[in-house]
mmCIF file of C-alpha atoms in Angstrom:
data_model
loop_
_atom_site.group_PDB
_atom_site.id
_atom_site.type_symbol
_atom_site.label_atom_id
_atom_site.label_comp_id
_atom_site.label_asym_id
_atom_site.label_seq_id
_atom_site.Cartn_x
_atom_site.Cartn_y
_atom_site.Cartn_z
ATOM 1 C CA MET A 25 0.000 0.000 0.000
ATOM 2 C CA GLN A 26 1.397 3.376 -1.043
ATOM 3 C CA SER A 27 1.976 5.806 1.860
ATOM 4 C CA VAL A 28 0.738 9.402 1.773
ATOM 5 C CA PRO A 29 3.466 12.049 2.223
ATOM 6 C CA ARG A 30 3.291 14.095 5.410
ATOM 7 C CA ALA A 31 2.597 17.267 3.415
ATOM 8 C CA GLY A 32 -0.403 15.529 1.850
ATOM 9 C CA LEU A 33 -1.658 14.451 5.247
ATOM 10 C CA ARG A 34 -1.434 17.990 6.500
ATOM 11 C CA ARG A 35 -3.415 19.215 3.483
ATOM 12 C CA LEU A 36 -6.096 16.578 4.025
ATOM 13 C CA ALA A 37 -6.305 17.531 7.697
ATOM 14 C CA MET A 38 -6.704 21.201 6.791
ATOM 15 C CA ILE A 39 -9.430 20.409 4.244
ATOM 16 C CA ALA A 40 -11.278 18.284 6.801
ATOM 17 C CA ALA A 41 -10.975 21.037 9.409
ATOM 18 C CA LEU A 42 -12.278 23.652 6.975
ATOM 19 C CA ALA A 43 -15.188 21.394 6.031
ATOM 20 C CA LEU A 44 -16.087 20.853 9.679
ATOM 21 C CA SER A 45 -15.805 24.576 10.305
ATOM 22 C CA ALA A 46 -18.112 25.328 7.372
ATOM 23 C CA ILE A 47 -20.648 22.802 8.623
ATOM 24 C CA ALA A 48 -20.479 24.264 12.127
ATOM 25 C CA CYS A 49 -20.802 27.805 10.780
ATOM 26 C CA GLY A 50 -23.795 26.829 8.642
ATOM 27 C CA ALA A 51 -25.429 25.150 11.610
ATOM 28 C CA GLN A 52 -24.780 28.217 13.730
ATOM 29 C CA GLN A 53 -26.319 30.500 11.067
ATOM 30 C CA ALA A 54 -29.344 28.231 10.770
ATOM 31 C CA SER A 55 -29.650 28.221 14.538
ATOM 32 C CA THR A 56 -29.383 32.031 14.633
ATOM 33 C CA GLN A 57 -32.017 32.400 11.895
ATOM 34 C CA GLN A 58 -34.302 30.013 13.725
ATOM 35 C CA ALA A 59 -33.801 31.946 16.963
ATOM 36 C CA LYS A 60 -34.711 35.164 15.162
ATOM 37 C CA GLN A 61 -37.927 33.675 13.740
ATOM 38 C CA ASP A 62 -40.871 35.383 15.433
ATOM 39 C CA PRO A 63 -43.288 33.104 17.320
ATOM 40 C CA GLY A 64 -46.441 32.020 15.555
ATOM 41 C CA VAL A 65 -44.916 31.619 12.100
ATOM 42 C CA THR A 66 -43.749 28.410 10.436
ATOM 43 C CA SER A 67 -43.269 27.476 6.804
ATOM 44 C CA SER A 68 -46.913 26.394 6.686
ATOM 45 C CA GLU A 69 -48.789 28.419 9.341
ATOM 46 C CA ILE A 70 -49.471 31.898 10.711
ATOM 47 C CA VAL A 71 -51.118 31.971 14.138
ATOM 48 C CA LEU A 72 -53.293 34.970 14.989
ATOM 49 C CA GLY A 73 -55.345 35.477 18.142
ATOM 50 C CA ALA A 74 -58.012 37.687 19.656
ATOM 51 C CA THR A 75 -60.011 38.370 22.788
ATOM 52 C CA TYR A 76 -63.799 38.640 22.362
ATOM 53 C CA PRO A 77 -66.925 38.427 24.473
ATOM 54 C CA LEU A 78 -68.122 34.948 23.636
ATOM 55 C CA SER A 79 -70.502 35.337 26.572
ATOM 56 C CA GLY A 80 -72.340 38.112 28.398
ATOM 57 C CA SER A 81 -74.220 41.235 27.284
ATOM 58 C CA ALA A 82 -71.648 42.114 24.598
ATOM 59 C CA SER A 83 -71.604 38.663 22.973
ATOM 60 C CA TYR A 84 -73.319 40.219 19.932
ATOM 61 C CA TYR A 85 -69.813 41.188 18.900
ATOM 62 C CA TYR A 86 -68.637 37.604 18.612
ATOM 63 C CA ALA A 87 -70.159 37.761 15.125
ATOM 64 C CA ILE A 88 -67.173 39.934 14.113
ATOM 65 C CA ALA A 89 -64.780 37.096 14.921
ATOM 66 C CA LYS A 90 -67.005 34.635 13.070
ATOM 67 C CA GLY A 91 -67.011 36.826 9.970
ATOM 68 C CA ALA A 92 -63.222 37.095 10.107
ATOM 69 C CA THR A 93 -62.824 33.351 10.620
ATOM 70 C CA ALA A 94 -65.007 32.666 7.587
ATOM 71 C CA TYR A 95 -62.735 34.773 5.399
ATOM 72 C CA PHE A 96 -59.561 33.213 6.778
ATOM 73 C CA LYS A 97 -60.945 29.726 6.072
ATOM 74 C CA SER A 98 -61.732 30.696 2.498
ATOM 75 C CA VAL A 99 -58.164 31.966 2.051
ATOM 76 C CA ASN A 100 -56.769 28.762 3.568
ATOM 77 C CA ASP A 101 -58.787 26.630 1.145
ATOM 78 C CA LYS A 102 -57.066 28.470 -1.689
ATOM 79 C CA GLY A 103 -53.597 27.711 -0.337
ATOM 80 C CA GLY A 104 -53.273 30.367 2.366
ATOM 81 C CA VAL A 105 -51.075 33.458 2.288
ATOM 82 C CA ASN A 106 -47.810 32.898 0.440
ATOM 83 C CA GLY A 107 -48.138 29.184 1.203
ATOM 84 C CA ARG A 108 -48.996 29.626 4.882
ATOM 85 C CA LYS A 109 -52.445 28.910 6.315
ATOM 86 C CA ILE A 110 -53.967 31.141 8.991
ATOM 87 C CA THR A 111 -54.956 29.736 12.366
ATOM 88 C CA TYR A 112 -57.192 32.163 14.272
ATOM 89 C CA LYS A 113 -57.520 31.542 18.013
ATOM 90 C CA VAL A 114 -60.298 33.432 19.795
ATOM 91 C CA VAL A 115 -60.647 33.415 23.593
ATOM 92 C CA ASP A 116 -63.413 34.764 25.819
ATOM 93 C CA ASP A 117 -62.753 37.800 28.022
ATOM 94 C CA GLY A 118 -66.448 38.607 28.503
ATOM 95 C CA TYR A 119 -65.831 42.249 27.485
ATOM 96 C CA ASN A 120 -64.364 42.712 30.946
ATOM 97 C CA PRO A 121 -61.022 44.583 31.098
ATOM 98 C CA ALA A 122 -60.198 42.736 34.309
ATOM 99 C CA ASN A 123 -60.215 39.465 32.339
ATOM 100 C CA THR A 124 -58.416 40.644 29.219
ATOM 101 C CA PRO A 125 -54.801 40.717 30.541
ATOM 102 C CA GLY A 126 -54.902 37.068 31.585
ATOM 103 C CA LYS A 127 -56.464 35.998 28.304
ATOM 104 C CA THR A 128 -53.911 38.052 26.397
ATOM 105 C CA ARG A 129 -50.998 36.386 28.185
ATOM 106 C CA GLU A 130 -52.595 33.049 27.354
ATOM 107 C CA LEU A 131 -52.556 33.942 23.652
ATOM 108 C CA VAL A 132 -49.036 35.351 23.607
ATOM 109 C CA GLU A 133 -47.210 33.084 26.054
ATOM 110 C CA GLN A 134 -49.085 29.791 25.694
ATOM 111 C CA GLU A 135 -50.678 29.832 22.242
ATOM 112 C CA LYS A 136 -47.584 31.625 20.832
ATOM 113 C CA ILE A 137 -49.534 33.853 18.457
ATOM 114 C CA PHE A 138 -47.650 35.855 15.848
ATOM 115 C CA ALA A 139 -50.031 38.815 16.258
ATOM 116 C CA SER A 140 -53.373 39.685 17.739
ATOM 117 C CA PHE A 141 -56.025 40.698 15.259
ATOM 118 C CA GLY A 142 -59.418 42.301 15.821
ATOM 119 C CA ASN A 143 -59.508 42.353 19.631
ATOM 120 C CA LEU A 144 -62.898 43.714 20.681
ATOM 121 C CA GLY A 145 -63.517 46.756 22.868
ATOM 122 C CA SER A 146 -62.031 50.064 23.956
ATOM 123 C CA PRO A 147 -61.611 49.359 27.694
ATOM 124 C CA THR A 148 -60.414 45.812 27.073
ATOM 125 C CA ASN A 149 -57.807 46.791 24.482
ATOM 126 C CA THR A 150 -56.630 49.685 26.643
ATOM 127 C CA SER A 151 -55.976 47.268 29.505
ATOM 128 C CA VAL A 152 -53.428 45.291 27.442
ATOM 129 C CA ARG A 153 -51.959 47.910 25.113
ATOM 130 C CA ASP A 154 -48.840 48.356 27.278
ATOM 131 C CA TYR A 155 -48.279 44.591 27.375
ATOM 132 C CA TYR A 156 -48.475 44.179 23.598
ATOM 133 C CA ASN A 157 -46.135 47.085 22.961
ATOM 134 C CA GLU A 158 -43.608 46.143 25.628
ATOM 135 C CA ASN A 159 -43.415 42.648 24.126
ATOM 136 C CA ARG A 160 -43.494 43.968 20.544
ATOM 137 C CA VAL A 161 -46.456 41.825 19.592
ATOM 138 C CA PRO A 162 -48.731 43.442 16.964
ATOM 139 C CA GLN A 163 -52.126 44.487 18.313
ATOM 140 C CA LEU A 164 -53.632 45.022 14.886
ATOM 141 C CA PHE A 165 -56.965 46.370 13.708
ATOM 142 C CA VAL A 166 -58.543 46.405 17.150
ATOM 143 C CA PHE A 167 -62.322 46.481 16.862
ATOM 144 C CA THR A 168 -62.959 49.773 18.544
ATOM 145 C CA GLY A 169 -63.048 53.280 17.154
ATOM 146 C CA ALA A 170 -61.454 55.054 20.109
ATOM 147 C CA SER A 171 -59.405 57.926 18.728
ATOM 148 C CA GLN A 172 -56.378 56.902 20.824
ATOM 149 C CA TRP A 173 -55.491 54.000 18.500
ATOM 150 C CA GLY A 174 -54.460 56.329 15.711
ATOM 151 C CA GLY A 175 -53.767 59.414 17.798
ATOM 152 C CA GLN A 176 -51.224 57.760 20.108
ATOM 153 C CA TYR A 177 -49.401 55.687 17.505
ATOM 154 C CA GLU A 178 -46.008 57.245 18.245
ATOM 155 C CA LYS A 179 -46.224 56.046 21.847
ATOM 156 C CA TYR A 180 -47.811 52.683 20.992
ATOM 157 C CA PRO A 181 -46.472 51.707 17.555
ATOM 158 C CA TYR A 182 -47.589 48.074 17.809
ATOM 159 C CA THR A 183 -51.277 49.027 18.230
ATOM 160 C CA LEU A 184 -53.556 50.091 15.383
ATOM 161 C CA GLY A 185 -57.281 50.499 14.850
ATOM 162 C CA TRP A 186 -59.255 49.866 11.662
ATOM 163 C CA GLN A 187 -62.736 51.359 11.742
ATOM 164 C CA PRO A 188 -63.563 55.108 11.744
ATOM 165 C CA ASP A 189 -62.877 56.709 15.110
ATOM 166 C CA TYR A 190 -65.698 57.586 17.488
ATOM 167 C CA GLN A 191 -64.958 61.265 17.970
ATOM 168 C CA SER A 192 -65.000 61.897 14.250
ATOM 169 C CA GLU A 193 -68.227 59.927 13.834
ATOM 170 C CA ALA A 194 -69.888 62.033 16.545
ATOM 171 C CA LYS A 195 -68.737 65.206 14.791
ATOM 172 C CA ILE A 196 -70.624 64.097 11.682
ATOM 173 C CA TYR A 197 -73.841 63.845 13.726
ATOM 174 C CA ALA A 198 -73.121 67.196 15.356
ATOM 175 C CA LYS A 199 -72.713 68.860 11.966
ATOM 176 C CA TYR A 200 -75.985 67.356 10.778
ATOM 177 C CA ILE A 201 -77.788 68.524 13.911
ATOM 178 C CA LEU A 202 -76.464 72.080 13.537
ATOM 179 C CA GLN A 203 -77.617 72.163 9.917
ATOM 180 C CA ASN A 204 -81.020 70.534 10.422
ATOM 181 C CA GLN A 205 -81.919 71.034 14.113
ATOM 182 C CA PRO A 206 -80.193 74.230 15.217
ATOM 183 C CA GLY A 207 -82.462 74.478 18.261
ATOM 184 C CA ALA A 208 -82.128 70.858 19.348
ATOM 185 C CA LYS A 209 -82.119 69.863 23.009
ATOM 186 C CA ILE A 210 -79.862 66.826 23.154
ATOM 187 C CA GLY A 211 -79.914 64.058 25.731
ATOM 188 C CA VAL A 212 -76.967 61.640 25.620
ATOM 189 C CA LEU A 213 -76.908 58.070 26.893
ATOM 190 C CA TYR A 214 -73.400 56.641 26.918
ATOM 191 C CA GLN A 215 -71.262 53.843 28.314
ATOM 192 C CA ASN A 216 -69.172 55.276 31.122
ATOM 193 C CA ASP A 217 -65.667 54.495 29.865
ATOM 194 C CA VAL A 218 -63.253 55.571 27.138
ATOM 195 C CA TYR A 219 -65.640 54.235 24.481
ATOM 196 C CA GLY A 220 -68.621 56.322 25.549
ATOM 197 C CA GLN A 221 -66.604 59.369 26.556
ATOM 198 C CA ASP A 222 -64.961 59.492 23.119
ATOM 199 C CA TYR A 223 -68.384 59.887 21.514
ATOM 200 C CA LEU A 224 -69.489 62.496 24.041
ATOM 201 C CA ASN A 225 -66.288 64.500 23.523
ATOM 202 C CA GLY A 226 -66.726 64.253 19.769
ATOM 203 C CA MET A 227 -70.284 65.560 19.980
ATOM 204 C CA LYS A 228 -69.199 68.487 22.154
ATOM 205 C CA ALA A 229 -66.307 69.316 19.835
ATOM 206 C CA GLY A 230 -68.554 69.095 16.792
ATOM 207 C CA LEU A 231 -71.138 71.415 18.332
ATOM 208 C CA GLY A 232 -68.394 73.886 19.258
ATOM 209 C CA ASP A 233 -69.864 77.018 20.829
ATOM 210 C CA LYS A 234 -73.277 75.314 20.639
ATOM 211 C CA ALA A 235 -72.264 72.538 23.043
ATOM 212 C CA SER A 236 -74.922 73.840 25.438
ATOM 213 C CA LEU A 237 -77.441 72.098 23.150
ATOM 214 C CA ILE A 238 -76.595 69.040 25.254
ATOM 215 C CA VAL A 239 -79.081 69.457 28.084
ATOM 216 C CA SER A 240 -78.693 66.128 29.859
ATOM 217 C CA THR A 241 -76.535 62.992 30.034
ATOM 218 C CA ALA A 242 -77.028 59.555 31.543
ATOM 219 C CA THR A 243 -74.599 56.653 31.816
ATOM 220 C CA TYR A 244 -74.348 52.937 32.410
ATOM 221 C CA ASN A 245 -71.380 50.633 32.996
ATOM 222 C CA ALA A 246 -70.439 47.690 30.825
ATOM 223 C CA GLY A 247 -71.832 44.597 32.509
ATOM 224 C CA ASP A 248 -74.714 46.426 34.205
ATOM 225 C CA PRO A 249 -78.142 44.795 33.987
ATOM 226 C CA VAL A 250 -79.532 45.413 30.510
ATOM 227 C CA ASP A 251 -82.346 47.760 31.546
ATOM 228 C CA MET A 252 -82.070 51.369 30.403
ATOM 229 C CA LYS A 253 -85.518 52.509 31.561
ATOM 230 C CA SER A 254 -84.181 54.652 34.429
ATOM 231 C CA GLN A 255 -81.575 56.400 32.268
ATOM 232 C CA VAL A 256 -84.046 57.010 29.443
ATOM 233 C CA THR A 257 -86.609 58.390 31.887
ATOM 234 C CA THR A 258 -84.026 60.872 33.177
ATOM 235 C CA LEU A 259 -83.287 62.088 29.661
ATOM 236 C CA LYS A 260 -86.963 62.334 28.724
ATOM 237 C CA ASN A 261 -87.726 64.371 31.853
ATOM 238 C CA SER A 262 -84.898 66.788 31.050
ATOM 239 C CA GLY A 263 -86.910 68.163 28.153
ATOM 240 C CA ALA A 264 -84.572 66.744 25.524
ATOM 241 C CA ASP A 265 -86.095 66.369 22.065
ATOM 242 C CA THR A 266 -83.037 64.664 20.552
ATOM 243 C CA PHE A 267 -81.647 61.339 21.778
ATOM 244 C CA PHE A 268 -77.980 60.475 21.115
ATOM 245 C CA VAL A 269 -77.545 56.793 21.940
ATOM 246 C CA VAL A 270 -73.949 55.648 22.554
ATOM 247 C CA THR A 271 -74.299 52.020 23.543
ATOM 248 C CA THR A 272 -73.398 48.446 22.693
ATOM 249 C CA PRO A 273 -76.163 46.428 20.964
ATOM 250 C CA ALA A 274 -78.012 44.936 23.938
ATOM 251 C CA TYR A 275 -78.190 48.349 25.644
ATOM 252 C CA SER A 276 -79.176 49.997 22.350
ATOM 253 C CA ALA A 277 -82.183 47.704 22.117
ATOM 254 C CA SER A 278 -83.138 48.282 25.753
ATOM 255 C CA ALA A 279 -82.855 52.067 25.409
ATOM 256 C CA LEU A 280 -84.968 52.251 22.261
ATOM 257 C CA VAL A 281 -87.648 49.950 23.644
ATOM 258 C CA ALA A 282 -87.771 51.992 26.873
ATOM 259 C CA MET A 283 -88.036 55.216 24.866
ATOM 260 C CA ALA A 284 -90.997 53.897 22.905
ATOM 261 C CA ASN A 285 -92.749 52.479 25.957
ATOM 262 C CA LEU A 286 -92.363 55.804 27.775
ATOM 263 C CA GLY A 287 -94.063 57.599 24.896
ATOM 264 C CA TRP A 288 -90.980 59.726 24.223
ATOM 265 C CA LYS A 289 -90.610 60.694 20.551
ATOM 266 C CA PRO A 290 -87.229 62.389 20.118
ATOM 267 C CA LYS A 291 -85.095 62.590 17.005
ATOM 268 C CA ILE A 292 -82.722 59.626 17.408
ATOM 269 C CA TYR A 293 -79.020 59.383 16.590
ATOM 270 C CA LEU A 294 -77.567 55.936 17.198
ATOM 271 C CA ASN A 295 -73.824 55.308 17.102
ATOM 272 C CA ASP A 296 -72.577 52.879 14.469
ATOM 273 C CA VAL A 297 -71.319 50.438 17.124
ATOM 274 C CA GLY A 298 -74.838 49.810 18.419
ATOM 275 C CA ALA A 299 -76.656 49.976 15.087
ATOM 276 C CA SER A 300 -76.605 46.392 13.872
ATOM 277 C CA ALA A 301 -79.574 45.678 11.599
ATOM 278 C CA VAL A 302 -80.170 42.475 13.552
ATOM 279 C CA THR A 303 -80.447 44.503 16.772
ATOM 280 C CA MET A 304 -82.841 46.997 15.199
ATOM 281 C CA LEU A 305 -85.031 44.236 13.779
ATOM 282 C CA GLY A 306 -85.172 42.827 17.307
ATOM 283 C CA VAL A 307 -86.417 46.202 18.568
ATOM 284 C CA VAL A 308 -89.092 46.285 15.868
ATOM 285 C CA LYS A 309 -90.170 42.756 16.788
ATOM 286 C CA THR A 310 -90.325 43.581 20.504
ATOM 287 C CA LEU A 311 -92.395 46.708 19.913
ATOM 288 C CA GLY A 312 -94.525 45.139 17.203
ATOM 289 C CA ARG A 313 -94.003 48.196 15.007
ATOM 290 C CA SER A 314 -91.213 50.201 13.406
ATOM 291 C CA GLU A 315 -92.660 53.714 13.719
ATOM 292 C CA ALA A 316 -90.893 54.419 17.009
ATOM 293 C CA ILE A 317 -87.454 54.176 15.386
ATOM 294 C CA ASP A 318 -88.220 55.052 11.756
ATOM 295 C CA GLY A 319 -86.112 58.042 10.746
ATOM 296 C CA MET A 320 -83.382 57.209 13.284
ATOM 297 C CA ILE A 321 -79.959 58.277 11.997
ATOM 298 C CA SER A 322 -76.661 56.445 12.204
ATOM 299 C CA SER A 323 -73.599 56.083 9.968
ATOM 300 C CA GLN A 324 -72.035 53.372 7.850
ATOM 301 C CA TYR A 325 -68.849 52.563 5.995
ATOM 302 C CA LEU A 326 -69.703 48.981 5.043
ATOM 303 C CA LYS A 327 -72.245 47.547 2.652
ATOM 304 C CA ASP A 328 -75.424 46.443 4.410
ATOM 305 C CA PRO A 329 -76.609 43.040 3.152
ATOM 306 C CA SER A 330 -80.197 43.886 4.146
ATOM 307 C CA ASP A 331 -80.204 46.975 1.890
ATOM 308 C CA PRO A 332 -81.971 46.158 -1.416
ATOM 309 C CA GLN A 333 -79.486 48.247 -3.393
ATOM 310 C CA TRP A 334 -76.834 45.567 -2.810
ATOM 311 C CA ALA A 335 -79.048 42.632 -3.806
ATOM 312 C CA ASN A 336 -77.006 41.930 -6.954
ATOM 313 C CA ASP A 337 -73.691 43.321 -5.733
ATOM 314 C CA LYS A 338 -70.753 40.985 -6.410
ATOM 315 C CA GLY A 339 -69.168 41.796 -3.056
ATOM 316 C CA ILE A 340 -72.297 40.964 -1.088
ATOM 317 C CA GLN A 341 -72.796 37.823 -3.151
ATOM 318 C CA GLN A 342 -69.253 36.747 -2.292
ATOM 319 C CA TYR A 343 -69.989 37.511 1.359
ATOM 320 C CA ARG A 344 -73.155 35.401 1.261
ATOM 321 C CA ASP A 345 -71.329 32.506 -0.375
ATOM 322 C CA LEU A 346 -68.518 32.575 2.184
ATOM 323 C CA LEU A 347 -70.938 32.685 5.120
ATOM 324 C CA ALA A 348 -72.875 29.764 3.650
ATOM 325 C CA ARG A 349 -69.671 27.689 3.557
ATOM 326 C CA TYR A 350 -67.757 28.898 6.601
ATOM 327 C CA GLY A 351 -70.041 31.191 8.631
ATOM 328 C CA ASP A 352 -70.628 29.016 11.708
ATOM 329 C CA GLY A 353 -74.102 30.470 12.212
ATOM 330 C CA CYS A 354 -73.249 34.088 11.386
ATOM 331 C CA GLU A 355 -76.438 35.708 10.056
ATOM 332 C CA VAL A 356 -76.154 37.198 6.584
ATOM 333 C CA LYS A 357 -77.948 40.399 7.627
ATOM 334 C CA ASP A 358 -75.704 40.895 10.679
ATOM 335 C CA ASN A 359 -73.505 43.938 10.031
ATOM 336 C CA PHE A 360 -70.946 42.589 12.508
ATOM 337 C CA CYS A 361 -70.353 39.556 10.279
ATOM 338 C CA VAL A 362 -69.721 41.996 7.430
ATOM 339 C CA ALA A 363 -67.291 44.011 9.549
ATOM 340 C CA GLY A 364 -65.337 40.933 10.601
ATOM 341 C CA MET A 365 -64.948 39.690 7.045
ATOM 342 C CA ALA A 366 -63.983 43.138 5.726
ATOM 343 C CA SER A 367 -61.305 43.612 8.392
ATOM 344 C CA ALA A 368 -59.953 40.104 7.768
ATOM 345 C CA PHE A 369 -59.521 41.089 4.113
ATOM 346 C CA THR A 370 -57.254 43.925 5.288
ATOM 347 C CA MET A 371 -55.298 41.607 7.594
ATOM 348 C CA VAL A 372 -54.677 39.203 4.711
ATOM 349 C CA ASP A 373 -53.692 42.147 2.528
ATOM 350 C CA VAL A 374 -51.007 43.093 5.069
ATOM 351 C CA LEU A 375 -49.691 39.523 5.320
ATOM 352 C CA LYS A 376 -49.493 39.288 1.543
ATOM 353 C CA LYS A 377 -47.544 42.531 1.348
ATOM 354 C CA ALA A 378 -45.100 41.259 3.963
ATOM 355 C CA GLY A 379 -44.192 38.382 1.639
ATOM 356 C CA SER A 380 -41.126 36.485 2.767
ATOM 357 C CA ASN A 381 -40.265 39.191 5.318
ATOM 358 C CA LEU A 382 -42.935 37.991 7.724
ATOM 359 C CA THR A 383 -41.720 39.552 10.953
ATOM 360 C CA ARG A 384 -43.790 41.299 13.593
ATOM 361 C CA LYS A 385 -42.042 44.600 12.981
ATOM 362 C CA ASN A 386 -42.481 44.491 9.215
ATOM 363 C CA VAL A 387 -46.155 43.598 9.491
ATOM 364 C CA VAL A 388 -46.762 46.508 11.879
ATOM 365 C CA ASP A 389 -44.897 48.923 9.621
ATOM 366 C CA ILE A 390 -46.958 47.878 6.594
ATOM 367 C CA ALA A 391 -50.255 48.128 8.488
ATOM 368 C CA ALA A 392 -49.481 51.499 10.035
ATOM 369 C CA THR A 393 -47.828 53.310 7.136
ATOM 370 C CA GLN A 394 -48.284 51.511 3.809
ATOM 371 C CA LEU A 395 -51.940 50.529 3.413
ATOM 372 C CA ASN A 396 -53.719 51.740 0.288
ATOM 373 C CA GLU A 397 -56.622 49.348 -0.165
ATOM 374 C CA SER A 398 -59.348 50.316 -2.624
ATOM 375 C CA ASP A 399 -60.551 46.814 -3.492
ATOM 376 C CA ASN A 400 -62.106 45.657 -0.215
ATOM 377 C CA PHE A 401 -65.280 43.993 -1.488
ATOM 378 C CA LEU A 402 -67.391 44.949 1.546
ATOM 379 C CA LEU A 403 -66.587 48.655 1.942
ATOM 380 C CA LEU A 404 -68.905 51.251 0.453
ATOM 381 C CA PRO A 405 -67.798 52.473 -2.981
ATOM 382 C CA GLY A 406 -65.324 55.309 -2.655
ATOM 383 C CA ILE A 407 -64.069 54.290 0.791
ATOM 384 C CA THR A 408 -60.434 53.232 1.060
ATOM 385 C CA VAL A 409 -58.287 51.678 3.776
ATOM 386 C CA LYS A 410 -55.219 53.879 3.864
ATOM 387 C CA THR A 411 -52.358 54.685 6.219
ATOM 388 C CA SER A 412 -49.166 56.688 5.867
ATOM 389 C CA LYS A 413 -46.270 57.923 7.957
ATOM 390 C CA THR A 414 -48.414 60.893 8.980
ATOM 391 C CA SER A 415 -51.848 59.223 9.282
ATOM 392 C CA HIS A 416 -52.550 56.083 11.289
ATOM 393 C CA PHE A 417 -56.352 55.994 10.940
ATOM 394 C CA PRO A 418 -57.030 53.293 8.304
ATOM 395 C CA ILE A 419 -60.667 54.223 7.560
ATOM 396 C CA THR A 420 -61.663 57.876 7.728
ATOM 397 C CA GLN A 421 -64.785 57.970 5.519
ATOM 398 C CA GLU A 422 -68.430 57.347 6.353
ATOM 399 C CA ARG A 423 -71.932 57.968 5.092
ATOM 400 C CA LEU A 424 -75.087 58.762 7.035
ATOM 401 C CA GLN A 425 -77.967 56.270 7.036
ATOM 402 C CA ARG A 426 -81.592 56.353 8.140
ATOM 403 C CA TRP A 427 -83.716 53.479 9.478
ATOM 404 C CA GLU A 428 -86.828 52.749 7.412
ATOM 405 C CA THR A 429 -89.161 49.937 8.493
ATOM 406 C CA ASP A 430 -86.743 47.005 8.334
ATOM 407 C CA HIS A 431 -83.388 48.197 7.037
ATOM 408 C CA TRP A 432 -80.925 51.062 6.909
ATOM 409 C CA VAL A 433 -81.084 53.435 3.941
ATOM 410 C CA PRO A 434 -77.948 55.493 3.190
ATOM 411 C CA PHE A 435 -78.297 59.146 2.241
ATOM 412 C CA GLY A 436 -75.995 62.019 1.404
ATOM 413 C CA GLU A 437 -72.426 61.686 0.227
ATOM 414 C CA VAL A 438 -69.498 59.719 1.589
ATOM 415 C CA VAL A 439 -67.628 62.205 3.768
ATOM 416 C CA SER A 440 -64.281 62.200 5.523
ATOM 417 C CA SER A 441 -64.879 61.687 9.212
ATOM 418 C CA ARG A 442 -61.610 63.446 9.999
ATOM 419 C CA GLY A 443 -62.016 66.273 7.508
#
């Protein structure tokens, strides 16, 4: 057997050492890349999570999560987003801000979500905003219109709203009142937290030097018994001839039924949050007539599936088809199902734009500064979802609507709620 010269042995040893070093370096790089991978993302899955009231007086809102889930399932059946399928984990906080922190930690620390999406409620989201931002977990498209989500973006860059903000919505009503009821005497019923106070502040700001038109206010707390008779009686006895209702759906229904039963016939303005068509149809059924709420004014930014004008609309037809396949009992005429599906479209849009750079930071940056969505199939024509480095309010346009017998009828032009 021929021997290998010592110089050759040394060369072979060096080659072997270099090969081992390269393997070790590659393993180290792979390990580093794996360590840098944000939780909730694999080559085949993106895990999102949310807190919602699956129980209690605010459980109406669970329909939002169902609408979103239906859209995510439809996307998954088409291969997902860039090859990854979306898993959406929804946990019950009962719309109680005392419960939300624990449920949020469950999602982030146990379920290992990549981002939260669509969390419901102003007080509940406020209770966990610090936690999400300190841990750099996206708190995206929270389902609440509190003005703080866009207005405090610099302080809380991982938190972003989606829907029009409450103060701006209230200013639209205030402008309408000044133009059409300059001598109005306004009574306001509102939820006594950041949600309700945002609307009240918006109404006062919109009325400006006519803020004294507000002659009386009454409040309730989230979780109170759903009986607004006492509050409505107080407002009626104040001499108010205009009723601004700032409530969640169950309390909206109670307030309107109490108003009718007390024989009070004010001009009614109902905030968008409490104006689900399903809720209003329940009021009509309870009263046995629609006259008590006919002419009531609210606002909209989404297509209403109960509005005859959308009967042959391709977007609403797509919505109906998706609910039929994936809706889990979500009612077609429920505006909250529409809202959930429309917001899920935006979430998917953001994930698509992130492409292979699917990190928490990149997703937040895209959502907060790079949205320009004009093709959302459930938004009213002319309304866009748009953000920039100087504007962190994704939807800023709305249109007024009026209740007539069994559905909402839009009127006027689409206006900027922050203009």
